[in-house]
PDB file of C-alpha atoms in Angstrom:
ATOM      1  CA  MET A 549     381.225  38.323  70.644  1.00  0.00           C
ATOM      2  CA  SER A 550     381.847  39.057  67.059  1.00  0.00           C
ATOM      3  CA  THR A 551     382.620  36.465  64.426  1.00  0.00           C
ATOM      4  CA  ASN A 552     386.071  36.232  66.125  1.00  0.00           C
ATOM      5  CA  LEU A 553     384.605  34.112  68.881  1.00  0.00           C
ATOM      6  CA  ALA A 554     382.426  32.161  66.458  1.00  0.00           C
ATOM      7  CA  LYS A 555     385.558  31.167  64.533  1.00  0.00           C
ATOM      8  CA  ALA A 556     387.866  30.389  67.491  1.00  0.00           C
ATOM      9  CA  GLN A 557     388.864  26.740  67.757  1.00  0.00           C
ATOM     10  CA  SER A 558     389.977  25.463  71.164  1.00  0.00           C
ATOM     11  CA  GLU A 559     389.534  21.709  70.807  1.00  0.00           C
ATOM     12  CA  THR A 560     393.158  21.186  69.733  1.00  0.00           C
ATOM     13  CA  SER A 561     394.641  22.768  72.853  1.00  0.00           C
ATOM     14  CA  LEU A 562     392.176  20.926  75.063  1.00  0.00           C
ATOM     15  CA  ASN A 563     392.895  17.543  73.507  1.00  0.00           C
ATOM     16  CA  GLN A 564     396.608  18.077  73.990  1.00  0.00           C
ATOM     17  CA  ASN A 565     396.192  18.933  77.675  1.00  0.00           C
ATOM     18  CA  LEU A 566     393.617  16.256  78.474  1.00  0.00           C
ATOM     19  CA  LYS A 567     394.387  12.562  78.731  1.00  0.00           C
ATOM     20  CA  VAL A 568     391.401  10.391  77.794  1.00  0.00           C
ATOM     21  CA  GLU A 569     391.617   6.693  78.567  1.00  0.00           C
ATOM     22  CA  PRO A 570     390.494   4.683  75.500  1.00  0.00           C
ATOM     23  CA  LYS A 571     388.545   1.485  75.644  1.00  0.00           C
ATOM     24  CA  THR A 572     390.473  -1.376  73.981  1.00  0.00           C
ATOM     25  CA  SER A 573     389.650  -4.852  72.848  1.00  0.00           C
ATOM     26  CA  THR A 574     391.532  -7.901  74.163  1.00  0.00           C
ATOM     27  CA  PHE A 575     394.884  -8.909  72.631  1.00  0.00           C
ATOM     28  CA  ASN A 576     395.669 -12.594  72.279  1.00  0.00           C
ATOM     29  CA  ARG A 577     399.374 -12.993  71.591  1.00  0.00           C
ATOM     30  CA  GLY A 578     400.309 -16.231  69.795  1.00  0.00           C
ATOM     31  CA  GLU A 579     403.034 -18.665  70.780  1.00  0.00           C
ATOM     32  CA  THR A 580     404.992 -18.610  67.535  1.00  0.00           C
ATOM     33  CA  GLU A 581     407.183 -16.020  65.922  1.00  0.00           C
ATOM     34  CA  ASN A 582     404.946 -15.877  62.827  1.00  0.00           C
ATOM     35  CA  SER A 583     401.863 -15.098  64.882  1.00  0.00           C
ATOM     36  CA  ALA A 584     402.921 -11.449  64.907  1.00  0.00           C
ATOM     37  CA  TRP A 585     401.966 -11.368  61.228  1.00  0.00           C
ATOM     38  CA  ASP A 586     398.707 -13.291  61.671  1.00  0.00           C
ATOM     39  CA  PHE A 587     396.015 -10.698  60.984  1.00  0.00           C
ATOM     40  CA  SER A 588     393.312 -13.090  62.176  1.00  0.00           C
ATOM     41  CA  LYS A 589     394.502 -12.383  65.704  1.00  0.00           C
ATOM     42  CA  SER A 590     392.785  -9.587  67.577  1.00  0.00           C
ATOM     43  CA  VAL A 591     394.820  -6.403  68.072  1.00  0.00           C
ATOM     44  CA  PRO A 592     394.366  -3.362  70.302  1.00  0.00           C
ATOM     45  CA  VAL A 593     391.787  -0.962  68.829  1.00  0.00           C
ATOM     46  CA  ALA A 594     391.122   2.410  70.470  1.00  0.00           C
ATOM     47  CA  LYS A 595     387.417   3.185  70.641  1.00  0.00           C
ATOM     48  CA  TYR A 596     386.905   6.917  71.173  1.00  0.00           C
ATOM     49  CA  SER A 597     383.324   8.083  71.523  1.00  0.00           C
ATOM     50  CA  PRO A 598     382.872  11.769  70.541  1.00  0.00           C
ATOM     51  CA  LYS A 599     380.102  12.116  73.104  1.00  0.00           C
ATOM     52  CA  ALA A 600     382.213  10.468  75.806  1.00  0.00           C
ATOM     53  CA  LEU A 601     385.112  12.788  74.950  1.00  0.00           C
ATOM     54  CA  GLU A 602     382.823  15.809  75.222  1.00  0.00           C
ATOM     55  CA  ASN A 603     381.447  14.671  78.588  1.00  0.00           C
ATOM     56  CA  THR A 604     384.937  14.014  79.915  1.00  0.00           C
ATOM     57  CA  LEU A 605     386.115  17.446  78.809  1.00  0.00           C
ATOM     58  CA  GLU A 606     383.175  19.099  80.513  1.00  0.00           C
ATOM     59  CA  GLU A 607     383.736  17.133  83.712  1.00  0.00           C
ATOM     60  CA  LYS A 608     387.416  18.091  83.896  1.00  0.00           C
ATOM     61  CA  HIS A 609     387.334  21.637  82.516  1.00  0.00           C
ATOM     62  CA  GLY A 610     383.821  22.936  83.095  1.00  0.00           C
ATOM     63  CA  ARG A 611     381.156  24.259  80.796  1.00  0.00           C
ATOM     64  CA  TYR A 612     382.961  27.267  79.379  1.00  0.00           C
ATOM     65  CA  ASP A 613     386.383  25.687  78.882  1.00  0.00           C
ATOM     66  CA  PHE A 614     385.110  23.234  76.296  1.00  0.00           C
ATOM     67  CA  ASP A 615     383.805  25.231  73.379  1.00  0.00           C
ATOM     68  CA  ARG A 616     385.244  24.920  69.932  1.00  0.00           C
ATOM     69  CA  TYR A 617     384.295  28.528  69.067  1.00  0.00           C
ATOM     70  CA  TYR A 618     386.129  30.150  71.993  1.00  0.00           C
ATOM     71  CA  PRO A 619     389.720  30.072  73.180  1.00  0.00           C
ATOM     72  CA  ARG A 620     389.958  28.308  76.561  1.00  0.00           C
ATOM     73  CA  LYS A 621     392.636  30.812  77.469  1.00  0.00           C
ATOM     74  CA  GLY A 622     394.764  33.443  75.800  1.00  0.00           C
ATOM     75  CA  THR A 623     393.939  35.314  72.604  1.00  0.00           C
ATOM     76  CA  GLN A 624     393.025  34.341  69.071  1.00  0.00           C
ATOM     77  CA  SER A 625     393.164  36.669  66.068  1.00  0.00           C
ATOM     78  CA  PHE A 626     391.127  36.985  62.892  1.00  0.00           C
ATOM     79  CA  VAL A 627     390.556  39.119  59.804  1.00  0.00           C
ATOM     80  CA  ASN A 628     386.926  40.286  59.603  1.00  0.00           C
ATOM     81  CA  ILE A 629     384.910  42.174  56.994  1.00  0.00           C
ATOM     82  CA  TYR A 630     382.181  44.600  58.086  1.00  0.00           C
ATOM     83  CA  ILE A 631     379.357  45.626  55.742  1.00  0.00           C
ATOM     84  CA  GLY A 632     376.612  48.036  56.769  1.00  0.00           C
ATOM     85  CA  LEU A 633     374.427  51.076  56.131  1.00  0.00           C
ATOM     86  CA  ASN A 634     374.848  54.630  57.438  1.00  0.00           C
ATOM     87  CA  ASN A 635     372.585  57.382  58.634  1.00  0.00           C
ATOM     88  CA  TYR A 636     372.782  60.133  61.221  1.00  0.00           C
ATOM     89  CA  LEU A 637     370.666  61.615  63.982  1.00  0.00           C
ATOM     90  CA  GLN A 638     369.842  65.261  64.608  1.00  0.00           C
ATOM     91  CA  ASP A 639     368.833  65.951  68.210  1.00  0.00           C
ATOM     92  CA  GLY A 640     368.248  62.237  68.678  1.00  0.00           C
ATOM     93  CA  ASP A 641     365.977  61.775  65.637  1.00  0.00           C
ATOM     94  CA  LEU A 642     366.435  61.148  61.935  1.00  0.00           C
ATOM     95  CA  PRO A 643     366.407  64.381  59.898  1.00  0.00           C
ATOM     96  CA  SER A 644     363.048  65.264  58.373  1.00  0.00           C
ATOM     97  CA  SER A 645     362.571  64.457  54.697  1.00  0.00           C
ATOM     98  CA  ASP A 646     362.547  68.142  53.698  1.00  0.00           C
ATOM     99  CA  GLU A 647     366.086  68.723  54.976  1.00  0.00           C
ATOM    100  CA  LEU A 648     368.628  68.950  52.162  1.00  0.00           C
ATOM    101  CA  PHE A 649     371.156  66.858  54.109  1.00  0.00           C
ATOM    102  CA  THR A 650     368.744  63.929  54.613  1.00  0.00           C
ATOM    103  CA  LEU A 651     370.421  60.671  53.579  1.00  0.00           C
ATOM    104  CA  ASN A 652     369.293  57.760  51.469  1.00  0.00           C
ATOM    105  CA  PRO A 653     370.271  54.913  53.855  1.00  0.00           C
ATOM    106  CA  LEU A 654     370.073  52.248  51.145  1.00  0.00           C
ATOM    107  CA  THR A 655     372.918  53.877  49.195  1.00  0.00           C
ATOM    108  CA  SER A 656     374.906  55.112  52.207  1.00  0.00           C
ATOM    109  CA  TRP A 657     377.306  52.201  52.532  1.00  0.00           C
ATOM    110  CA  TYR A 658     379.777  51.275  55.243  1.00  0.00           C
ATOM    111  CA  ALA A 659     382.645  48.828  54.678  1.00  0.00           C
ATOM    112  CA  ALA A 660     385.570  47.935  56.930  1.00  0.00           C
ATOM    113  CA  LEU A 661     388.470  45.512  57.114  1.00  0.00           C
ATOM    114  CA  ASN A 662     389.497  44.685  60.674  1.00  0.00           C
ATOM    115  CA  PHE A 663     392.228  42.732  62.407  1.00  0.00           C
ATOM    116  CA  ASP A 664     390.207  41.528  65.386  1.00  0.00           C
ATOM    117  CA  HIS A 665     391.086  39.559  68.500  1.00  0.00           C
ATOM    118  CA  ALA A 666     389.213  37.529  71.111  1.00  0.00           C
ATOM    119  CA  THR A 667     390.673  37.353  74.606  1.00  0.00           C
ATOM    120  CA  ARG A 668     389.094  35.287  77.326  1.00  0.00           C
ATOM    121  CA  ILE A 669     388.719  37.143  80.634  1.00  0.00           C
ATOM    122  CA  LEU A 670     386.772  34.823  82.946  1.00  0.00           C
ATOM    123  CA  GLY A 671     384.128  32.145  82.416  1.00  0.00           C
ATOM    124  CA  PRO A 672     381.731  33.344  79.698  1.00  0.00           C
ATOM    125  CA  LEU A 673     383.278  36.846  79.546  1.00  0.00           C
ATOM    126  CA  TYR A 674     385.526  37.727  76.602  1.00  0.00           C
ATOM    127  CA  LEU A 675     387.039  40.927  75.263  1.00  0.00           C
ATOM    128  CA  ASP A 676     386.583  41.567  71.552  1.00  0.00           C
ATOM    129  CA  TRP A 677     389.153  44.149  70.443  1.00  0.00           C
ATOM    130  CA  GLY A 678     390.823  45.156  67.223  1.00  0.00           C
ATOM    131  CA  ILE A 679     392.034  47.718  64.719  1.00  0.00           C
ATOM    132  CA  GLY A 680     390.993  48.351  61.137  1.00  0.00           C
ATOM    133  CA  ALA A 681     390.117  50.761  58.342  1.00  0.00           C
ATOM    134  CA  SER A 682     386.628  51.812  57.280  1.00  0.00           C
ATOM    135  CA  ILE A 683     385.002  53.633  54.369  1.00  0.00           C
ATOM    136  CA  GLN A 684     381.706  55.501  54.814  1.00  0.00           C
ATOM    137  CA  ASP A 685     379.428  56.921  52.143  1.00  0.00           C
ATOM    138  CA  LEU A 686     376.828  59.505  53.178  1.00  0.00           C
ATOM    139  CA  SER A 687     374.601  59.600  50.101  1.00  0.00           C
ATOM    140  CA  PHE A 688     371.950  62.323  49.964  1.00  0.00           C
ATOM    141  CA  GLU A 689     368.333  61.532  49.218  1.00  0.00           C
ATOM    142  CA  ASN A 690     368.035  64.684  47.110  1.00  0.00           C
ATOM    143  CA  THR A 691     370.484  64.089  44.260  1.00  0.00           C
ATOM    144  CA  ARG A 692     370.451  67.803  43.313  1.00  0.00           C
ATOM    145  CA  VAL A 693     372.200  68.713  46.566  1.00  0.00           C
ATOM    146  CA  GLU A 694     375.779  69.939  46.326  1.00  0.00           C
ATOM    147  CA  VAL A 695     378.009  70.271  49.399  1.00  0.00           C
ATOM    148  CA  VAL A 696     379.704  73.682  49.464  1.00  0.00           C
ATOM    149  CA  VAL A 697     382.482  74.573  51.926  1.00  0.00           C
ATOM    150  CA  ASP A 698     382.793  78.278  52.786  1.00  0.00           C
ATOM    151  CA  ARG A 699     386.200  78.940  54.355  1.00  0.00           C
ATOM    152  CA  VAL A 700     385.425  82.595  55.046  1.00  0.00           C
ATOM    153  CA  ASN A 701     382.383  81.850  57.170  1.00  0.00           C
ATOM    154  CA  GLN A 702     383.648  78.416  58.263  1.00  0.00           C
ATOM    155  CA  SER A 703     380.445  76.823  57.076  1.00  0.00           C
ATOM    156  CA  VAL A 704     379.289  73.664  55.345  1.00  0.00           C
ATOM    157  CA  ASP A 705     376.281  74.419  53.143  1.00  0.00           C
ATOM    158  CA  PHE A 706     373.928  72.056  51.348  1.00  0.00           C
ATOM    159  CA  VAL A 707     372.775  73.755  48.152  1.00  0.00           C
ATOM    160  CA  GLU A 708     370.039  72.451  45.860  1.00  0.00           C
ATOM    161  CA  ARG A 709     371.154  72.989  42.246  1.00  0.00           C
ATOM    162  CA  MET A 710     368.023  73.473  40.163  1.00  0.00           C
ATOM    163  CA  ASP A 711     370.102  74.139  37.028  1.00  0.00           C
ATOM    164  CA  ARG A 712     371.288  70.523  36.954  1.00  0.00           C
ATOM    165  CA  VAL A 713     369.802  67.043  36.816  1.00  0.00           C
ATOM    166  CA  GLY A 714     371.399  65.360  39.779  1.00  0.00           C
ATOM    167  CA  LYS A 715     372.430  61.703  39.568  1.00  0.00           C
ATOM    168  CA  LYS A 716     374.275  61.187  42.837  1.00  0.00           C
ATOM    169  CA  SER A 717     375.664  63.348  45.608  1.00  0.00           C
ATOM    170  CA  LYS A 718     377.598  62.090  48.614  1.00  0.00           C
ATOM    171  CA  ILE A 719     380.269  62.638  51.240  1.00  0.00           C
ATOM    172  CA  ASN A 720     382.930  59.947  51.538  1.00  0.00           C
ATOM    173  CA  MET A 721     385.148  59.395  54.587  1.00  0.00           C
ATOM    174  CA  MET A 722     387.906  56.951  55.483  1.00  0.00           C
ATOM    175  CA  HIS A 723     388.960  56.245  59.077  1.00  0.00           C
ATOM    176  CA  LEU A 724     391.422  54.154  61.048  1.00  0.00           C
ATOM    177  CA  ASN A 725     389.515  52.632  63.976  1.00  0.00           C
ATOM    178  CA  VAL A 726     390.006  50.726  67.222  1.00  0.00           C
ATOM    179  CA  HIS A 727     387.342  49.057  69.350  1.00  0.00           C
ATOM    180  CA  MET A 728     387.020  47.243  72.687  1.00  0.00           C
ATOM    181  CA  VAL A 729     383.820  45.297  73.366  1.00  0.00           C
ATOM    182  CA  PRO A 730     383.338  43.090  76.466  1.00  0.00           C
ATOM    183  CA  THR A 731     381.145  40.198  75.327  1.00  0.00           C
ATOM    184  CA  PHE A 732     379.276  37.382  77.047  1.00  0.00           C
ATOM    185  CA  SER A 733     378.754  33.982  75.446  1.00  0.00           C
ATOM    186  CA  PHE A 734     375.864  31.821  76.651  1.00  0.00           C
ATOM    187  CA  GLY A 735     376.341  28.097  76.195  1.00  0.00           C
ATOM    188  CA  LYS A 736     378.616  26.305  73.772  1.00  0.00           C
ATOM    189  CA  TYR A 737     378.996  25.373  70.092  1.00  0.00           C
ATOM    190  CA  ASN A 738     376.702  27.713  68.093  1.00  0.00           C
ATOM    191  CA  SER A 739     376.104  29.868  71.153  1.00  0.00           C
ATOM    192  CA  PHE A 740     374.328  33.189  71.490  1.00  0.00           C
ATOM    193  CA  ARG A 741     376.631  36.067  72.378  1.00  0.00           C
ATOM    194  CA  ILE A 742     376.082  39.722  73.142  1.00  0.00           C
ATOM    195  CA  GLY A 743     378.349  42.617  74.017  1.00  0.00           C
ATOM    196  CA  ALA A 744     378.636  46.387  74.320  1.00  0.00           C
ATOM    197  CA  GLY A 745     381.683  48.612  74.311  1.00  0.00           C
ATOM    198  CA  VAL A 746     383.415  51.609  72.779  1.00  0.00           C
ATOM    199  CA  TYR A 747     385.314  52.576  69.638  1.00  0.00           C
ATOM    200  CA  ALA A 748     387.350  55.484  68.329  1.00  0.00           C
ATOM    201  CA  GLY A 749     388.559  56.542  64.903  1.00  0.00           C
ATOM    202  CA  TYR A 750     390.883  58.937  63.125  1.00  0.00           C
ATOM    203  CA  ARG A 751     389.886  60.420  59.757  1.00  0.00           C
ATOM    204  CA  ILE A 752     392.566  59.893  57.114  1.00  0.00           C
ATOM    205  CA  SER A 753     390.652  61.234  54.087  1.00  0.00           C
ATOM    206  CA  SER A 754     387.363  62.808  53.029  1.00  0.00           C
ATOM    207  CA  HIS A 755     385.816  64.182  49.856  1.00  0.00           C
ATOM    208  CA  THR A 756     382.534  64.991  48.141  1.00  0.00           C
ATOM    209  CA  LYS A 757     381.357  63.529  44.851  1.00  0.00           C
ATOM    210  CA  TYR A 758     378.579  65.031  42.751  1.00  0.00           C
ATOM    211  CA  LYS A 759     377.332  63.393  39.545  1.00  0.00           C
ATOM    212  CA  TYR A 760     374.881  65.294  37.350  1.00  0.00           C
ATOM    213  CA  ASP A 761     373.791  66.170  33.809  1.00  0.00           C
ATOM    214  CA  ASP A 762     374.412  69.757  32.751  1.00  0.00           C
ATOM    215  CA  LEU A 763     372.040  71.932  30.710  1.00  0.00           C
ATOM    216  CA  ASN A 764     373.299  70.285  27.509  1.00  0.00           C
ATOM    217  CA  GLY A 765     372.529  66.840  28.859  1.00  0.00           C
ATOM    218  CA  ASP A 766     376.191  65.924  29.195  1.00  0.00           C
ATOM    219  CA  GLY A 767     377.207  63.860  32.207  1.00  0.00           C
ATOM    220  CA  GLN A 768     379.539  65.560  34.661  1.00  0.00           C
ATOM    221  CA  LYS A 769     381.286  64.520  37.862  1.00  0.00           C
ATOM    222  CA  ASP A 770     382.738  66.914  40.422  1.00  0.00           C
ATOM    223  CA  LYS A 771     385.013  65.570  43.150  1.00  0.00           C
ATOM    224  CA  PHE A 772     386.266  67.834  45.906  1.00  0.00           C
ATOM    225  CA  LYS A 773     388.915  66.567  48.338  1.00  0.00           C
ATOM    226  CA  ASP A 774     388.830  68.494  51.577  1.00  0.00           C
ATOM    227  CA  SER A 775     388.464  68.082  55.327  1.00  0.00           C
ATOM    228  CA  LEU A 776     384.919  69.478  54.917  1.00  0.00           C
ATOM    229  CA  TYR A 777     385.121  70.531  58.576  1.00  0.00           C
ATOM    230  CA  ILE A 778     384.548  66.890  59.487  1.00  0.00           C
ATOM    231  CA  ASN A 779     385.852  66.013  62.934  1.00  0.00           C
ATOM    232  CA  PRO A 780     389.348  64.492  62.638  1.00  0.00           C
ATOM    233  CA  PHE A 781     388.579  62.204  65.591  1.00  0.00           C
ATOM    234  CA  LYS A 782     385.428  60.282  66.334  1.00  0.00           C
ATOM    235  CA  TYR A 783     384.349  58.093  69.236  1.00  0.00           C
ATOM    236  CA  GLY A 784     381.209  56.289  70.200  1.00  0.00           C
ATOM    237  CA  LEU A 785     379.348  53.293  71.577  1.00  0.00           C
ATOM    238  CA  ARG A 786     379.083  49.911  69.953  1.00  0.00           C
ATOM    239  CA  ALA A 787     376.706  46.991  70.499  1.00  0.00           C
ATOM    240  CA  GLN A 788     376.921  43.597  68.843  1.00  0.00           C
ATOM    241  CA  MET A 789     375.358  40.173  69.076  1.00  0.00           C
ATOM    242  CA  GLY A 790     375.558  36.934  67.161  1.00  0.00           C
ATOM    243  CA  TRP A 791     374.735  33.295  66.803  1.00  0.00           C
ATOM    244  CA  SER A 792     376.971  30.679  65.202  1.00  0.00           C
ATOM    245  CA  SER A 793     378.952  32.434  62.439  1.00  0.00           C
ATOM    246  CA  PHE A 794     376.449  35.325  62.044  1.00  0.00           C
ATOM    247  CA  ASP A 795     376.982  38.633  63.851  1.00  0.00           C
ATOM    248  CA  ILE A 796     375.419  42.085  63.666  1.00  0.00           C
ATOM    249  CA  PHE A 797     376.771  45.376  65.019  1.00  0.00           C
ATOM    250  CA  PHE A 798     375.497  48.881  65.729  1.00  0.00           C
ATOM    251  CA  ASN A 799     377.727  51.958  66.037  1.00  0.00           C
ATOM    252  CA  TYR A 800     376.617  55.289  67.478  1.00  0.00           C
ATOM    253  CA  ASP A 801     378.981  58.253  67.208  1.00  0.00           C
ATOM    254  CA  ILE A 802     378.898  60.305  70.403  1.00  0.00           C
ATOM    255  CA  SER A 803     381.108  62.818  68.616  1.00  0.00           C
ATOM    256  CA  GLU A 804     379.381  64.963  66.016  1.00  0.00           C
ATOM    257  CA  LEU A 805     380.083  64.644  62.313  1.00  0.00           C
ATOM    258  CA  PHE A 806     381.260  68.246  61.852  1.00  0.00           C
ATOM    259  CA  GLU A 807     383.671  70.215  64.014  1.00  0.00           C
ATOM    260  CA  GLU A 808     382.153  72.280  66.790  1.00  0.00           C
ATOM    261  CA  GLU A 809     383.403  75.611  65.408  1.00  0.00           C
ATOM    262  CA  ALA A 810     381.912  74.958  61.949  1.00  0.00           C
ATOM    263  CA  ASN A 811     378.576  76.418  60.915  1.00  0.00           C
ATOM    264  CA  ALA A 812     377.009  73.092  60.019  1.00  0.00           C
ATOM    265  CA  PRO A 813     374.167  70.830  61.141  1.00  0.00           C
ATOM    266  CA  ARG A 814     374.713  69.027  64.452  1.00  0.00           C
ATOM    267  CA  LEU A 815     374.666  65.384  63.339  1.00  0.00           C
ATOM    268  CA  ASN A 816     375.648  62.100  65.014  1.00  0.00           C
ATOM    269  CA  PRO A 817     376.383  59.259  62.549  1.00  0.00           C
ATOM    270  CA  VAL A 818     375.007  55.763  63.174  1.00  0.00           C
ATOM    271  CA  THR A 819     375.860  52.505  61.396  1.00  0.00           C
ATOM    272  CA  PHE A 820     374.120  49.131  61.364  1.00  0.00           C
ATOM    273  CA  GLY A 821     375.589  46.063  59.672  1.00  0.00           C
ATOM    274  CA  VAL A 822     376.897  42.505  59.680  1.00  0.00           C
ATOM    275  CA  ILE A 823     380.315  40.950  60.287  1.00  0.00           C
ATOM    276  CA  PHE A 824     381.836  38.248  58.098  1.00  0.00           C
TER     277      PHE A 824
END
């Protein structure tokens, strides 16, 4: 389960539904009216043992119902932040270093803000689902590369500009996304969890950005807003696992980056990151 399940608190609902008999000391009531104000007399004192409470909860509700990081029933909601790195695969492998569209994964960032939910299905099985917005940078390793869109030939070309000193060249995309990931949790408290599922997204914006120094040494920045023949819809597989409040995720786009009718490399984006 994602950080959703690591954050879920179910002790409150359990304590309200479970009656635990406290141990009490003896009460010796005095004979006089003033004895009610005599603090030397012993009074009832509830003695709750956290361990005893835990054991009682497990006896009455079972192993999976008592877990402060998971809802015993129903759904809990959270706001999560995703941070990761991007790359893409060509025919199942990373592009070779001599390809102009090869990415620098350390500067190809992924960031997302999600409204996520955790719904208990049965026993240790939960459904992690949610909706959110993401931003992806595909930053090229060769900073001289400029992305050129040819509408006549319906092509996306990667051109190396030898007349410029490249500083940074990238494609930026923004998507609205949904995901559904069945997840198993093993144990309780800071438990290990693992899940696999699917996601889909709709592109709401895209552009290229190219920073360089011209022949005079002056810094320039070109920004081109366009669809870039990027697929308007994407879908793929997602895997995630976590322990305590730490979770990692991996996204693989089954859909290709560029539209099928475009003359462009056949690339499948992948993203690896953490969830906060």
